[in-house]
Coordinates of C-alpha atoms in Angstrom, one line a residue:
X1 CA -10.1 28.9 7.3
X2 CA -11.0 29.1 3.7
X3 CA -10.9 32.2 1.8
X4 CA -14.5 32.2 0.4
X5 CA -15.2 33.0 -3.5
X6 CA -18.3 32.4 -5.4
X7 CA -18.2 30.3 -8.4
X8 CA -21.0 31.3 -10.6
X9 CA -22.8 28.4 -12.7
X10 CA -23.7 29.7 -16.4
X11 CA -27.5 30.7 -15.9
X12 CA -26.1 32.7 -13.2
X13 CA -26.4 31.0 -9.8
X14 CA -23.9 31.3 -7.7
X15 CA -23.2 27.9 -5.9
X16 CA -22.9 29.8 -2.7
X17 CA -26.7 30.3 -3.2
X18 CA -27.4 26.4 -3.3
X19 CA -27.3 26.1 0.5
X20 CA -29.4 27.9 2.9
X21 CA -27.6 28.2 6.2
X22 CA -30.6 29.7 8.1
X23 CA -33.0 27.4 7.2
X24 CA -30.3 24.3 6.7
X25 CA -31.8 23.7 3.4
X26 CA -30.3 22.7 0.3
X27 CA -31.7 23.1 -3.8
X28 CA -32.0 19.7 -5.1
X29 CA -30.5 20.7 -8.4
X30 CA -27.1 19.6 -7.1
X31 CA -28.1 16.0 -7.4
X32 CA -28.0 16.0 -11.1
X33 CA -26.4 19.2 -12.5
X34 CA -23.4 18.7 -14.6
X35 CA -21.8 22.3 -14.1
X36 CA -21.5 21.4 -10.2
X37 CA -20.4 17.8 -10.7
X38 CA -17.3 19.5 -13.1
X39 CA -16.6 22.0 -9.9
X40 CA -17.0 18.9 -7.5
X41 CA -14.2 17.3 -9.3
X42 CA -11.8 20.1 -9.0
X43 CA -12.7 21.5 -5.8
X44 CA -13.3 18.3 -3.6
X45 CA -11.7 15.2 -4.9
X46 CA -9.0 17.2 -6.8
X47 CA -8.4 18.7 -3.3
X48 CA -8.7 16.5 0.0
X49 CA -7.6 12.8 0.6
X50 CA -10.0 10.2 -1.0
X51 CA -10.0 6.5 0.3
X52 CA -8.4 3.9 -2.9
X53 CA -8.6 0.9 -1.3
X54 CA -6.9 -1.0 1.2
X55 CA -3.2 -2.3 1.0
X56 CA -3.7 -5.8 2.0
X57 CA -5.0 -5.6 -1.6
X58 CA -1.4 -5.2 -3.2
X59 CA 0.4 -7.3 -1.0
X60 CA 3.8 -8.1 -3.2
X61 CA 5.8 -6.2 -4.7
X62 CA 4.9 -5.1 -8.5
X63 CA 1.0 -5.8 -7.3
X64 CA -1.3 -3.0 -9.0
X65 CA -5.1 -1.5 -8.8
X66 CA -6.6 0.9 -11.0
X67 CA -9.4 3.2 -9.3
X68 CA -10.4 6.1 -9.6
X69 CA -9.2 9.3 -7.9
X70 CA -12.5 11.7 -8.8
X71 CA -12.8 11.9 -11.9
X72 CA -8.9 10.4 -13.2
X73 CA -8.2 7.2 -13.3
X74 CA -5.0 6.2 -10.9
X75 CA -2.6 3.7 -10.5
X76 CA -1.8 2.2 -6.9
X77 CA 1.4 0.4 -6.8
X78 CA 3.3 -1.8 -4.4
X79 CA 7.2 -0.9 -4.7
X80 CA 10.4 -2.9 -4.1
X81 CA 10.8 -1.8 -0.6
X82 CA 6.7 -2.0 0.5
X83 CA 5.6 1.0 -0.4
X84 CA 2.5 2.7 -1.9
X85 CA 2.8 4.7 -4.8
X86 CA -0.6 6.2 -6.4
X87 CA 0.0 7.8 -10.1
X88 CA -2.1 9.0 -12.4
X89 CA -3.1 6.2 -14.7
X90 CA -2.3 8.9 -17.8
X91 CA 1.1 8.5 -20.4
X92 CA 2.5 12.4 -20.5
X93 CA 3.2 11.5 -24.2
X94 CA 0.1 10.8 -25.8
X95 CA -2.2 10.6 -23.4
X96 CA -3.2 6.8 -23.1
X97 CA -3.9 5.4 -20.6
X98 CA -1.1 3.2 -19.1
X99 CA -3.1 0.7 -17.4
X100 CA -5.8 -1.0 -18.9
X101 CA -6.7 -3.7 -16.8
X102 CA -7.9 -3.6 -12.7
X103 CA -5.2 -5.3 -11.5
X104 CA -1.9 -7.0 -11.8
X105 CA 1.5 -7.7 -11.1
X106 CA 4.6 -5.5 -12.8
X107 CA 7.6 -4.0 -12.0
X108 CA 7.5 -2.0 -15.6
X109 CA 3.9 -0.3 -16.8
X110 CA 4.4 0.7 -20.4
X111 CA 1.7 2.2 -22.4
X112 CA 0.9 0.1 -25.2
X113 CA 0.6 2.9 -27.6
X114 CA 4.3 4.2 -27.8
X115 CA 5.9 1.7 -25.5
X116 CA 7.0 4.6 -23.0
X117 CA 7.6 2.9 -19.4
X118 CA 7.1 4.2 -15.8
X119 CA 8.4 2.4 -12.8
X120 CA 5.8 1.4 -10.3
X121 CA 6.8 4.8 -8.6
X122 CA 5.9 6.7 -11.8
X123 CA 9.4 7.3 -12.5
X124 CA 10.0 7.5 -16.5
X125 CA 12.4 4.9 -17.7
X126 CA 12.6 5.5 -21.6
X127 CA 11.0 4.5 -24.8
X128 CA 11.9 2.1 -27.5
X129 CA 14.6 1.9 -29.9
X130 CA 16.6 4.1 -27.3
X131 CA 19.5 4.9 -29.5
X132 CA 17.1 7.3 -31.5
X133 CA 15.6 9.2 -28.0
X134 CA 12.3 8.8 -29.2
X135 CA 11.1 10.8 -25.8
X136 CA 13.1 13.9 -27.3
X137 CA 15.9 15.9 -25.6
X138 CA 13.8 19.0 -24.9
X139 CA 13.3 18.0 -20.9
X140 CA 15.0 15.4 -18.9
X141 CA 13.7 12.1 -17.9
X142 CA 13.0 13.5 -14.5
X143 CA 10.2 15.2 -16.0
X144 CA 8.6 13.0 -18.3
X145 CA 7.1 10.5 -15.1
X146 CA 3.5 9.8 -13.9
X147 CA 1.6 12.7 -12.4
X148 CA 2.5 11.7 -8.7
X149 CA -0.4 11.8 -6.0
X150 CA 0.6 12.4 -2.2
X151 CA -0.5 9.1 -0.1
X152 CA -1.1 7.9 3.1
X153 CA -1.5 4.5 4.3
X154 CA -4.5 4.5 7.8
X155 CA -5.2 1.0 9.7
X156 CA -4.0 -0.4 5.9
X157 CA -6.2 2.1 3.9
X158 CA -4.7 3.5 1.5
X159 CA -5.7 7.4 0.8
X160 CA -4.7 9.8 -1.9
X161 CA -4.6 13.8 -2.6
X162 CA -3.3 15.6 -5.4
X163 CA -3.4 18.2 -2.7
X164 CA 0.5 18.1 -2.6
X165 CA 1.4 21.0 0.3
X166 CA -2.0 20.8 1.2
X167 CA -3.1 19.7 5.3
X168 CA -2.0 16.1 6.2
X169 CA -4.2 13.2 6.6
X170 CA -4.4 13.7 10.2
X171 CA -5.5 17.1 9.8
X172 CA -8.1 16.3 7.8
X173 CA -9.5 13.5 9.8
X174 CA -9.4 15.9 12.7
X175 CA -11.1 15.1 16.1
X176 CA -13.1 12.5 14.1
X177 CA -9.7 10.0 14.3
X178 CA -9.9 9.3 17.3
X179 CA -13.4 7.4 17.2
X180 CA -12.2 6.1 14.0
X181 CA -8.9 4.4 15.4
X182 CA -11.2 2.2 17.8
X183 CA -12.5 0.7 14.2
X184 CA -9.4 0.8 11.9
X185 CA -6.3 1.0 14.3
X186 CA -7.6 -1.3 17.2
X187 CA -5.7 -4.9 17.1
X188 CA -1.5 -5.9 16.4
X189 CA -1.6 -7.1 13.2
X190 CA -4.3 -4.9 11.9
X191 CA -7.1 -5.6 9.6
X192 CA -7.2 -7.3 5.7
X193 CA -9.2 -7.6 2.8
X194 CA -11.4 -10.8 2.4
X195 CA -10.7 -10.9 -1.5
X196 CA -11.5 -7.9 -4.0
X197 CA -14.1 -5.7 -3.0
X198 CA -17.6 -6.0 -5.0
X199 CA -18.5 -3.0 -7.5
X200 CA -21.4 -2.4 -9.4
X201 CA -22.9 1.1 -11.3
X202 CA -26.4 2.4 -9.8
X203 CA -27.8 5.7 -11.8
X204 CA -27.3 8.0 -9.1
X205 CA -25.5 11.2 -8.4
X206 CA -23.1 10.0 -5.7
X207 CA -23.9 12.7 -3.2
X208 CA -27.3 11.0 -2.8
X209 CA -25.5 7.7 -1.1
X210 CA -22.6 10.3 0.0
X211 CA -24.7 12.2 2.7
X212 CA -26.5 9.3 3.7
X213 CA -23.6 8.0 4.6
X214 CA -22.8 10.9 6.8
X215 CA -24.6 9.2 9.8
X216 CA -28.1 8.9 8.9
X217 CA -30.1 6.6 11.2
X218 CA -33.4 8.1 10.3
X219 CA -34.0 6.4 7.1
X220 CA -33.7 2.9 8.9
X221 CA -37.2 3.2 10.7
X222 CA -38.9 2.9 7.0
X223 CA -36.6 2.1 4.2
X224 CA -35.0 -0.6 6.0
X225 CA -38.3 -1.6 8.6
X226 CA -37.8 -5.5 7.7
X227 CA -34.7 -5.7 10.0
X228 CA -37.8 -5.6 12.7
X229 CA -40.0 -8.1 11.0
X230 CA -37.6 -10.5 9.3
X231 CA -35.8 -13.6 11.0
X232 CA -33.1 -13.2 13.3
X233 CA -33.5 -9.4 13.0
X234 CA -37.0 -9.5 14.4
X235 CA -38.0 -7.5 17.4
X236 CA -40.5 -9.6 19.8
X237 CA -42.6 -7.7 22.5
X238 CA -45.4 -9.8 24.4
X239 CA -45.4 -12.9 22.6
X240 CA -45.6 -10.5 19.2
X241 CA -43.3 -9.7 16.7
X242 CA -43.0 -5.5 16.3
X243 CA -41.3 -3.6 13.9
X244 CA -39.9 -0.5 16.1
X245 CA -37.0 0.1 15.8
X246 CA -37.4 3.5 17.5
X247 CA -35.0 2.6 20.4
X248 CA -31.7 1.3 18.3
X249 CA -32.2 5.3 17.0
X250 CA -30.8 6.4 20.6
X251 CA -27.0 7.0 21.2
X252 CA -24.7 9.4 21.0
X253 CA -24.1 11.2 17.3
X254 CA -20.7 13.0 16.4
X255 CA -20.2 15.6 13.5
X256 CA -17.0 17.1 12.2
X257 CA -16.4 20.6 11.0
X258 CA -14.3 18.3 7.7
X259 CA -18.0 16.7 7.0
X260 CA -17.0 13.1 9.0
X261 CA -20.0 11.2 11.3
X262 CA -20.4 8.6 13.3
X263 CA -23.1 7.1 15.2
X264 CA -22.5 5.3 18.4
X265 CA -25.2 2.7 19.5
X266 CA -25.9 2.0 22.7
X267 CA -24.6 -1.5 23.9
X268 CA -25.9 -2.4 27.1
X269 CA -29.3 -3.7 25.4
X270 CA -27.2 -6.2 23.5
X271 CA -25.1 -7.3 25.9
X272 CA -28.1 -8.0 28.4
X273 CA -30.2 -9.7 25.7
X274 CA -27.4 -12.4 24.8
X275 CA -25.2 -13.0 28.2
X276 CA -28.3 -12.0 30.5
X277 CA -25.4 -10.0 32.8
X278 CA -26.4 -6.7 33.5
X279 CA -24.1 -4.5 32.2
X280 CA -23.8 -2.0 34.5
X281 CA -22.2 -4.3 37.0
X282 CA -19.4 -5.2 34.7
X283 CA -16.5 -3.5 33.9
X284 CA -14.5 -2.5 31.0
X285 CA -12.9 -5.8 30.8
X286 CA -15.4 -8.0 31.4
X287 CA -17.6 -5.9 28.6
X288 CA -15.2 -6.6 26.2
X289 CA -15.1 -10.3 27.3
X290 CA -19.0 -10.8 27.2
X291 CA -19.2 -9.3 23.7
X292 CA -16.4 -8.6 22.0
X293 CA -15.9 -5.7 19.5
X294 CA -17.8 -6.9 16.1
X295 CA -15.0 -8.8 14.4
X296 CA -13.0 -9.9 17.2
X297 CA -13.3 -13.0 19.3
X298 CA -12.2 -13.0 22.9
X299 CA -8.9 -14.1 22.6
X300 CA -8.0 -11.1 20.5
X301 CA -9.9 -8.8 23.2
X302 CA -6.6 -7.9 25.0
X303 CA -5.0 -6.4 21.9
X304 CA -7.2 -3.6 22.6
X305 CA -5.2 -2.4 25.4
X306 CA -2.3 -2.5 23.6
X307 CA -3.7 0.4 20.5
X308 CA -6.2 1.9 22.6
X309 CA -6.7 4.1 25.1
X310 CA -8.8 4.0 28.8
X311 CA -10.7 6.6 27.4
X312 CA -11.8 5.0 24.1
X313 CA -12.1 1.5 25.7
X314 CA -14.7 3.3 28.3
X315 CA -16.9 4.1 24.5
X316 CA -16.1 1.0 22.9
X317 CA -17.8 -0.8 25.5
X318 CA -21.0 1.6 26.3
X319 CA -21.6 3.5 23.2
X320 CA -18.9 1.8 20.2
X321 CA -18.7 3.4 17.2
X322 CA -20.9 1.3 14.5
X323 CA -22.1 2.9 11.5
X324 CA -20.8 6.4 9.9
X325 CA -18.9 8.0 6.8
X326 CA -15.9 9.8 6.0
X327 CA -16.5 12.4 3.9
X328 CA -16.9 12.9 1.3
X329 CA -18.1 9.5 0.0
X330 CA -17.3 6.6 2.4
X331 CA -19.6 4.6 4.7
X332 CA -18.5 2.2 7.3
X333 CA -20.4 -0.4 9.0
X334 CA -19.1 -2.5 12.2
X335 CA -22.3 -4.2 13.3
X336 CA -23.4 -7.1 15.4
X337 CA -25.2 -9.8 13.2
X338 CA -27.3 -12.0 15.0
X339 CA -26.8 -15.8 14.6
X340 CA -30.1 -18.3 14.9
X341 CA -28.5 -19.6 18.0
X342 CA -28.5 -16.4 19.7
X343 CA -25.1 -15.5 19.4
X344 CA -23.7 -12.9 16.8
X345 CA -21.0 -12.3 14.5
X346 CA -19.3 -9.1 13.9
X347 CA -19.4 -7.4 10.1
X348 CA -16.8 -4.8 9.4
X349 CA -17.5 -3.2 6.0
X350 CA -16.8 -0.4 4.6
X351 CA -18.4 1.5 1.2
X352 CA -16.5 4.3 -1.4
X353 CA -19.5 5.9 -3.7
X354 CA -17.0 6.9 -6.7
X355 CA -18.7 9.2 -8.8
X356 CA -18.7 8.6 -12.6
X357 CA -21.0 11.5 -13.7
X358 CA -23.4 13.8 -13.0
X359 CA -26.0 10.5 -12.8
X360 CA -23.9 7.8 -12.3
X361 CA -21.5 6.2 -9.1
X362 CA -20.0 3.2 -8.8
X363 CA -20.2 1.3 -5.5
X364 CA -17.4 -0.1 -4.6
X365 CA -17.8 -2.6 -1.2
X366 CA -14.8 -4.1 0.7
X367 CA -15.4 -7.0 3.2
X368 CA -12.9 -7.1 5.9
X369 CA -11.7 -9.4 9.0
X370 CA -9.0 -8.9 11.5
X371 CA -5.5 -10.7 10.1
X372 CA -5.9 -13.1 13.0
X373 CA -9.3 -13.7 13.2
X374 CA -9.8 -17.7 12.8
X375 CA -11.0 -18.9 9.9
X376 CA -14.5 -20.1 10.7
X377 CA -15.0 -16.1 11.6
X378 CA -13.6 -14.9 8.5
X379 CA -15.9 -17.5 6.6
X380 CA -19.0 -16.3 8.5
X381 CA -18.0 -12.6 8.6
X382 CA -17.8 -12.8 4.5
X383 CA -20.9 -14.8 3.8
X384 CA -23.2 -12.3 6.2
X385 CA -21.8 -9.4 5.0
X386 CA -22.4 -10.2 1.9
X387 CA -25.8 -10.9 2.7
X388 CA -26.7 -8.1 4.2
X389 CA -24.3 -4.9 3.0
X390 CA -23.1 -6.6 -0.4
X391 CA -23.8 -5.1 -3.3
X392 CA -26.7 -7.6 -3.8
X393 CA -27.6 -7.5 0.1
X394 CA -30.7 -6.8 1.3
X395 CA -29.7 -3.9 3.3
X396 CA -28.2 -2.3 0.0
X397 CA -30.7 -3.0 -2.1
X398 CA -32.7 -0.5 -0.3
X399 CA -30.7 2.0 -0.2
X400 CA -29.5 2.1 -3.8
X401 CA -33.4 2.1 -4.9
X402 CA -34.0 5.5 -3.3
X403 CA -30.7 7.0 -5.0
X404 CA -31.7 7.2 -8.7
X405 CA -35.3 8.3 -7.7
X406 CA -33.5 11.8 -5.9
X407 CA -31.1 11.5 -8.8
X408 CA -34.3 12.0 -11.3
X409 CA -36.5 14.1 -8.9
X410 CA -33.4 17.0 -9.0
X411 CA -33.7 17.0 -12.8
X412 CA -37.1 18.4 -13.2
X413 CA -38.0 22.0 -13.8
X414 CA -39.8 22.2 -10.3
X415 CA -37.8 19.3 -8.8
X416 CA -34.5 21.0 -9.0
X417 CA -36.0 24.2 -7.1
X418 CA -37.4 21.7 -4.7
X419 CA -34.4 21.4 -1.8
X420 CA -33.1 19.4 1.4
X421 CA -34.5 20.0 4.3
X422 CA -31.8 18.9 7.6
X423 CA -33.8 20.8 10.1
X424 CA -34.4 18.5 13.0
X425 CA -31.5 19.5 15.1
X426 CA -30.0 17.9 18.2
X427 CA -30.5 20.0 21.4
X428 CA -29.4 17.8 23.5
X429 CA -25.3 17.9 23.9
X430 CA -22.7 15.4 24.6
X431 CA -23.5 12.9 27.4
X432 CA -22.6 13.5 31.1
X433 CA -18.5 12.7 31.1
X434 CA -17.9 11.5 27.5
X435 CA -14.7 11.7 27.0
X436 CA -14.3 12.1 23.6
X437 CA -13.8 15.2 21.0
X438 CA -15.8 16.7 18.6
X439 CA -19.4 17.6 18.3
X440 CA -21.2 15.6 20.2
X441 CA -24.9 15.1 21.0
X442 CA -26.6 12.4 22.6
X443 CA -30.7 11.4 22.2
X444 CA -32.6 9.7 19.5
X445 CA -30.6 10.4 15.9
X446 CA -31.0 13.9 13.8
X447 CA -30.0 15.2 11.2
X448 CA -26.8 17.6 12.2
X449 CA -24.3 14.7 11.0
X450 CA -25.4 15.2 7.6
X451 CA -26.1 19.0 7.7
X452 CA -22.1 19.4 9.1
X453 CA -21.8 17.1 5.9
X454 CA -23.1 19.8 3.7
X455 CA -21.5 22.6 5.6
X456 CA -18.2 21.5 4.3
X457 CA -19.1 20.6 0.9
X458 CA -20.5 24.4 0.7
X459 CA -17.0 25.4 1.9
X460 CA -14.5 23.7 -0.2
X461 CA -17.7 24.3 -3.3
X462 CA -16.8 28.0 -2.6
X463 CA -12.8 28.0 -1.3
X464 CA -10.8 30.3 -3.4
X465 CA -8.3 28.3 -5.6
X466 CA -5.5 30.6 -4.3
X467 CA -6.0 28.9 -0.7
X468 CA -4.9 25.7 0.3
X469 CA -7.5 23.5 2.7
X470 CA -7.4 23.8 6.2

């Protein structure tokens, strides 16, 4: 546990205060204040692992990306020998930044002010006109490198901490990993990056797209009701087309203690509606065989066995894994698209909210496919994702309407007094022998993914800095 303290904001509030556990509200004033957003950047992403990107991104040796590590700027290498290497993108002489492009390919970065240069490990090398030790005697070489970051590389992600004797990644991940290997860690060869991922700014504070993120279906009966009206996505009853969508808000909901949700749709409907088999006279195997994992074809269906177990191929064929976040700012989406011909292809996505201010995130979307998915998938899977969860998809432009509007609402005199409300609560349980960990309910979705979201931001918001996260 987390030895509690109480950070107090300068008109006096304590940030404990924000959050109302008994009610399971919270004040809307930390959408837009700037005092919290400064403690955010210390206490969360300068303290647990945030997602970078994904290594298939970096493939050769000397390959670089800049992003963003909270609030610093960081640079993610590829080294001789295949590793990963995040630094912080800052010279310890002068304070320029080393990098100033996205991306490249070098096995020296050397600020351009002074000319100091870092290997791709961060490792100081020396500065010009070496004969006159421009770096100065006062502290060895050893000590003038890049800030180092701690790094770990999950199904190809690549995740950061500066967090050095902190918890590992799996640690932090807790029982949510094991739902989240059936996504990331489920084929041989693993998955890769269909080209660089789409970014764009929206005006928001990005906890507004961050607890979304954690799991909420709700929002999908009104701010995204075309998906029952529209085209393939249209729901027909009795010769008429209907926009409920009530009954894709049943399954099976998972929250983590470390803020992480998933929600796990029901698959039997979708099975029956495009093989006609009835699902419950099918096993695992042929499951898998009539509708493959999104993103997979058949052929690739017996890798499963190989990475998975019984347990999680028993899920991954009645209630999969589909949408969900990691806290504190990632959404992931492995959803069934369906095709005019009344087939479907799979879209694996996946969304980092990167806060740039109080007001301001950037949305970062990466499009990905299986390594050994054919290519007419791949081509498919990138043009409807795009489509749909791109940062100009119609899915997204929904969501990143509502954002600034919160954004906004929270910087009024009444707004910010306004608050949160997460009170419709699951009373349901896990399902009769699911076998999987965590907190687990099953019925039509609420909203305890995203107050277990909160829960943890309240705790780290109020850790001591003495304590290391557990």
């Amino acid at each position: 546990m987390l030895t509690r303290t109480s950070p107090v904001l300068s008109d006096g509030t304590k940030v404990a205060d924000l959050i109302y556990p008994s009610s399971r509200e919270v004040q809307m004033r930390v959408l837009s204040d700037r005092e919290i957003y400064e403690l955010e950047m210390e206490k969360i992403f300068g303290k647990i692992w945030v997602l970078l990107g994904h290594e298939s991104e970096i493939p050769n040796s000397g390959d670089f990306m800049v992003r963003d590590l909270g609030s610093d700027s960081v640079i993610v290498a590829r080294g001789k020998q295949g590793e990963v290497f995040v630094t912080l993108n800052v010279c310890p002489h002068r304070g320029m930044r080393i990098s100033t492009a996205d991306c490249g390919n070098t096995q020296i970065h050397k600020c351009i002010y002074h000319g100091w240069a870092f290997r791709p490990n961060g490792d100081f090398i020396g500065s010009p006109v070496e004969r006159e030790c421009m770096h100065g005697k006062m502290l060895p070489k050893e000590e003038l490198g890049l800030k180092k970051a701690r790094v770990q590389l999950y199904g190809g992600l690549v995740f950061a901490t500066w967090n050095i004797d902190g918890p590992s990644f799996d640690e932090f991940l807790g029982d949510a990993k094991w739902y989240y290997d059936m996504l990331f860690c489920r084929s041989d060869k693993g998955m890769e990056v269909l080209g660089p991922p789409q970014r764009f700014i929206v005006n928001a504070n990005w906890k507004t797209a961050g607890e979304q993120s954690a799991a909420d279906g709700f929002h999908t009966l009104t701010l995204h009701r075309w998906l029952g009206e529209v085209g393939n996505y249209a729901k027909k009853g009795e010769g008429e087309t209907t926009a409920d969508l009530s009954p894709e808000m049943y399954g099976v909901e998972i929250s983590s203690p470390h803020g992480h949700a998933l929600r796990c749709i029901d698959l039997a409907r979708k099975i029956k509606r495009l093989t006609g088999l009835d699902p419950a006279e099918l096993t695992v195997q042929q499951k898998l065989e009539a509708l493959p994992p999104a993103g997979m074809t058949r052929d690739m269906v017996e890798q499963l066995a190989n990475n998975l177990s019984d347990d999680q191929l028993q899920v991954l064929t009645s209630m999969p894994p589909q949408v969900g976040g990691m806290f504190p700012n990632i959404l992931f989406g492995f959803v069934y698209i369906p095709q005019p011909d009344g087939t479907v292809v799979g879209s694996m996505t996946l969304h980092a909210y990167v806060p740039q201010g109080p007001d301001k995130l950037e949305f970062v979307n990466w499009i990905f496919a299986e390594k050994d998915a054919p290519p007419e998938l791949r081509d498919k899977m990138l043009k409807q994702t795009i489509q749909l969860f791109g940062t100009s998809g119609m899915v997204e432009q929904d969501d990143s309407d509502t954002w600034p509007h919160m954004t906004l609402a929270a910087k009024g005199a009444m707004g910010r007094k306004s608050t949160l409300k997460y009170q419709a609560c699951f009373e349901t349980g896990a399902p009769e022998g699911w076998p999987g960990p965590g907190i687990v309910n099953e019925g039509f979705t609420k909203d305890d993914t995203q107050w277990h979201w909160w829960l943890y931001w309240h705790e780290l918001m109020t850790a001591s800095d003495e304590e290391k996260e557990s």
